[in-house]
mmCIF file of C-alpha atoms in Angstrom:
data_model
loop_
_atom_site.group_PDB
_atom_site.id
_atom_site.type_symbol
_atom_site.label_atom_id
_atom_site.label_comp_id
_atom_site.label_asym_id
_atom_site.label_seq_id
_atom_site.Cartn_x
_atom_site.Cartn_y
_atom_site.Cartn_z
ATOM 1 C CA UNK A 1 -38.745 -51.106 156.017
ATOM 2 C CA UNK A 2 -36.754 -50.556 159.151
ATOM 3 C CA UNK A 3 -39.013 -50.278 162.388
ATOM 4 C CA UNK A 4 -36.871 -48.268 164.778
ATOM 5 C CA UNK A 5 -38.035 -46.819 168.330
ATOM 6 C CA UNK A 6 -36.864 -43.653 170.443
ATOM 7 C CA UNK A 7 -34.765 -44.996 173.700
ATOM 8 C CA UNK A 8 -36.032 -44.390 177.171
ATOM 9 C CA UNK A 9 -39.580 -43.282 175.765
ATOM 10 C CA UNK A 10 -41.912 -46.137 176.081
ATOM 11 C CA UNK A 11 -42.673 -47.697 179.097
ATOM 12 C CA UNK A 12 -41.131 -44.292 180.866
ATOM 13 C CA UNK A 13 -43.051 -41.842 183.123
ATOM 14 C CA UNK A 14 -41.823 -38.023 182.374
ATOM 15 C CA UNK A 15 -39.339 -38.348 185.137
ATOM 16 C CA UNK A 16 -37.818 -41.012 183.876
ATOM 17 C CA UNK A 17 -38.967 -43.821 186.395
ATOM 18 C CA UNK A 18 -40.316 -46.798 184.806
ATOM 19 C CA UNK A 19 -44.345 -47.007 184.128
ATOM 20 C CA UNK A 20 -44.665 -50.734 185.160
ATOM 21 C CA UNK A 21 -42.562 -53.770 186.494
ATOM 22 C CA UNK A 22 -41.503 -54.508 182.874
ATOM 23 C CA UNK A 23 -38.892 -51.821 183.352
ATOM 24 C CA UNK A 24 -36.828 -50.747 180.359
ATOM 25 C CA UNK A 25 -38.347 -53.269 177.944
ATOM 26 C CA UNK A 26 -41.839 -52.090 177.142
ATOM 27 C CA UNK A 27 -40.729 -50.812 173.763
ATOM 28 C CA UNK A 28 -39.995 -54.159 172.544
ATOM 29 C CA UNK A 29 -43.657 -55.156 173.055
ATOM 30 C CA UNK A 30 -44.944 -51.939 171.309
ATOM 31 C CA UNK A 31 -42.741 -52.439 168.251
ATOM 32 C CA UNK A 32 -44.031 -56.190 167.995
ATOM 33 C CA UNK A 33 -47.530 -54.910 167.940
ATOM 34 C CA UNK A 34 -46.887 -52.157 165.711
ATOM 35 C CA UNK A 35 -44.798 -54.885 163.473
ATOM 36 C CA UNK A 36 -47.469 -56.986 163.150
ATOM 37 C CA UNK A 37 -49.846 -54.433 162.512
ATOM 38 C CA UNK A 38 -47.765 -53.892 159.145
ATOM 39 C CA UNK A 39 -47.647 -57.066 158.287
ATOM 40 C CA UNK A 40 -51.388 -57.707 158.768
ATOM 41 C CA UNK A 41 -51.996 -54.487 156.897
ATOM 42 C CA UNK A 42 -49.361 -54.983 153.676
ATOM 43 C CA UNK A 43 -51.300 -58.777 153.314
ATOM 44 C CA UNK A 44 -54.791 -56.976 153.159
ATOM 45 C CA UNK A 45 -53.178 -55.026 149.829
ATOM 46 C CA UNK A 46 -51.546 -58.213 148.454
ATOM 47 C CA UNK A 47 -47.968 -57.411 150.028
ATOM 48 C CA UNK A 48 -45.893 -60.716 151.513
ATOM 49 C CA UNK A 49 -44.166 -59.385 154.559
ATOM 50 C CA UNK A 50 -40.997 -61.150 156.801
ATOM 51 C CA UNK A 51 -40.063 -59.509 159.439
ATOM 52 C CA UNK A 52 -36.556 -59.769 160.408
ATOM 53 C CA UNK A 53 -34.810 -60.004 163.895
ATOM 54 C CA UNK A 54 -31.413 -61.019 163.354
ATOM 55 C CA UNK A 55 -29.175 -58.532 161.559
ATOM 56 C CA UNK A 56 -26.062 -56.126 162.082
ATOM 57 C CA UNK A 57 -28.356 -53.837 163.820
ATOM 58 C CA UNK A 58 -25.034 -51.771 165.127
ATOM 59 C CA UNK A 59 -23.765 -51.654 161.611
ATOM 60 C CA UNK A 60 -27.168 -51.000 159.686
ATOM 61 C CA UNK A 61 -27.955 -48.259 162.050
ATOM 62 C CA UNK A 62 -24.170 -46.411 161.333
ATOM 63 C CA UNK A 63 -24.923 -47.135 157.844
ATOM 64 C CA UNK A 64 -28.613 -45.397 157.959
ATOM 65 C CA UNK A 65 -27.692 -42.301 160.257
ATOM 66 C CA UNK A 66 -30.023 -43.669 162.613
ATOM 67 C CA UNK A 67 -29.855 -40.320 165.403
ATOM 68 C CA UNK A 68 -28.708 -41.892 169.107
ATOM 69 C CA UNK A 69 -31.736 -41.770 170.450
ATOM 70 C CA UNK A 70 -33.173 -44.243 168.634
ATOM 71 C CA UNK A 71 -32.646 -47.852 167.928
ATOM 72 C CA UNK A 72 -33.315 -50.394 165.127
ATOM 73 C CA UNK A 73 -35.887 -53.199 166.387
ATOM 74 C CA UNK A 74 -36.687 -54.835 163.351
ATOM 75 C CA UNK A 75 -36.238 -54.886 159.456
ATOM 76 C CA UNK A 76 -39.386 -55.935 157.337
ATOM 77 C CA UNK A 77 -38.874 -56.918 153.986
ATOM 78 C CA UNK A 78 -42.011 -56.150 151.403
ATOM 79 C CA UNK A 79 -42.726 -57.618 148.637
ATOM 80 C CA UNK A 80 -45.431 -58.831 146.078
ATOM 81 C CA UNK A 81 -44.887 -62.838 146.600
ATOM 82 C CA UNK A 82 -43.596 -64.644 143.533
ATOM 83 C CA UNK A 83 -46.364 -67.535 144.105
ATOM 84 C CA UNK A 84 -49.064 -68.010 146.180
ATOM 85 C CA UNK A 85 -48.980 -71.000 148.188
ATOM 86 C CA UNK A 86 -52.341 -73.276 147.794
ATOM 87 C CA UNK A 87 -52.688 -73.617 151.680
ATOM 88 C CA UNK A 88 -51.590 -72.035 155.051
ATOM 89 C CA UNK A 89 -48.586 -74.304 156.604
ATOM 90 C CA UNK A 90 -49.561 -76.712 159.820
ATOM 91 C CA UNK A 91 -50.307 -74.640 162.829
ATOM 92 C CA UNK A 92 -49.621 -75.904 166.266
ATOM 93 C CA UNK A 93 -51.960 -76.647 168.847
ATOM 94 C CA UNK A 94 -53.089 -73.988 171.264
ATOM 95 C CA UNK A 95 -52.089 -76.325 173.881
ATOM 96 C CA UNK A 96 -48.704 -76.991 172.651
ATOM 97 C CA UNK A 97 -48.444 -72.503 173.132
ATOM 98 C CA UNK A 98 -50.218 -71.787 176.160
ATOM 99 C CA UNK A 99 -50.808 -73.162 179.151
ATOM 100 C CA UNK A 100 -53.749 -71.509 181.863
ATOM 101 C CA UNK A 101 -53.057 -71.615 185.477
#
């Protein structure tokens, strides 16, 4: 699946000024919740999901005809997993990922 978003749209008032401080980079936060969303969702009907940053995103969006106004943010690759692992890796500690001030 490729997970693209429409430039200048998110995070933009009608005029074009910017909604919040984030400035031009509120789309990147949508797409990451919409992202997950899919993955979270494709799980529930026994899908494996990765979801891929790092790719030729100039070259993959020639290659698709991706229109100008929009951009690639992610690739997500779906599958049904070949084996299902017995337990969930080691997590972290919540205090080794967030800190409260």
């Amino acid at each position: 699946m490729v997970q693209t978003f429409i430039k200048d749209r998110s995070g933009f008032e009608r005029d074009g000024t910017y909604t919040t401080d984030r400035e031009g980079g509120w789309q990147y936060y949508d797409c990451g919740i919409a992202a997950q969303t899919f993955a979270l969702t494709a799980h529930e009907m026994g899908l494996g999901s990765v979801i891929m940053g790092v790719f030729d995103r100039k070259g993959l969006e020639t290659y698709l005809q991706i229109p100008p106004e929009q951009e690639i943010m992610a690739l997500i690759a779906v599958g049904y997993p070949a084996e299902t692992p017995a337990s969930a890796p080691k997590r972290k500690e919540v205090a080794d990922l967030l800190s409260y001030r």
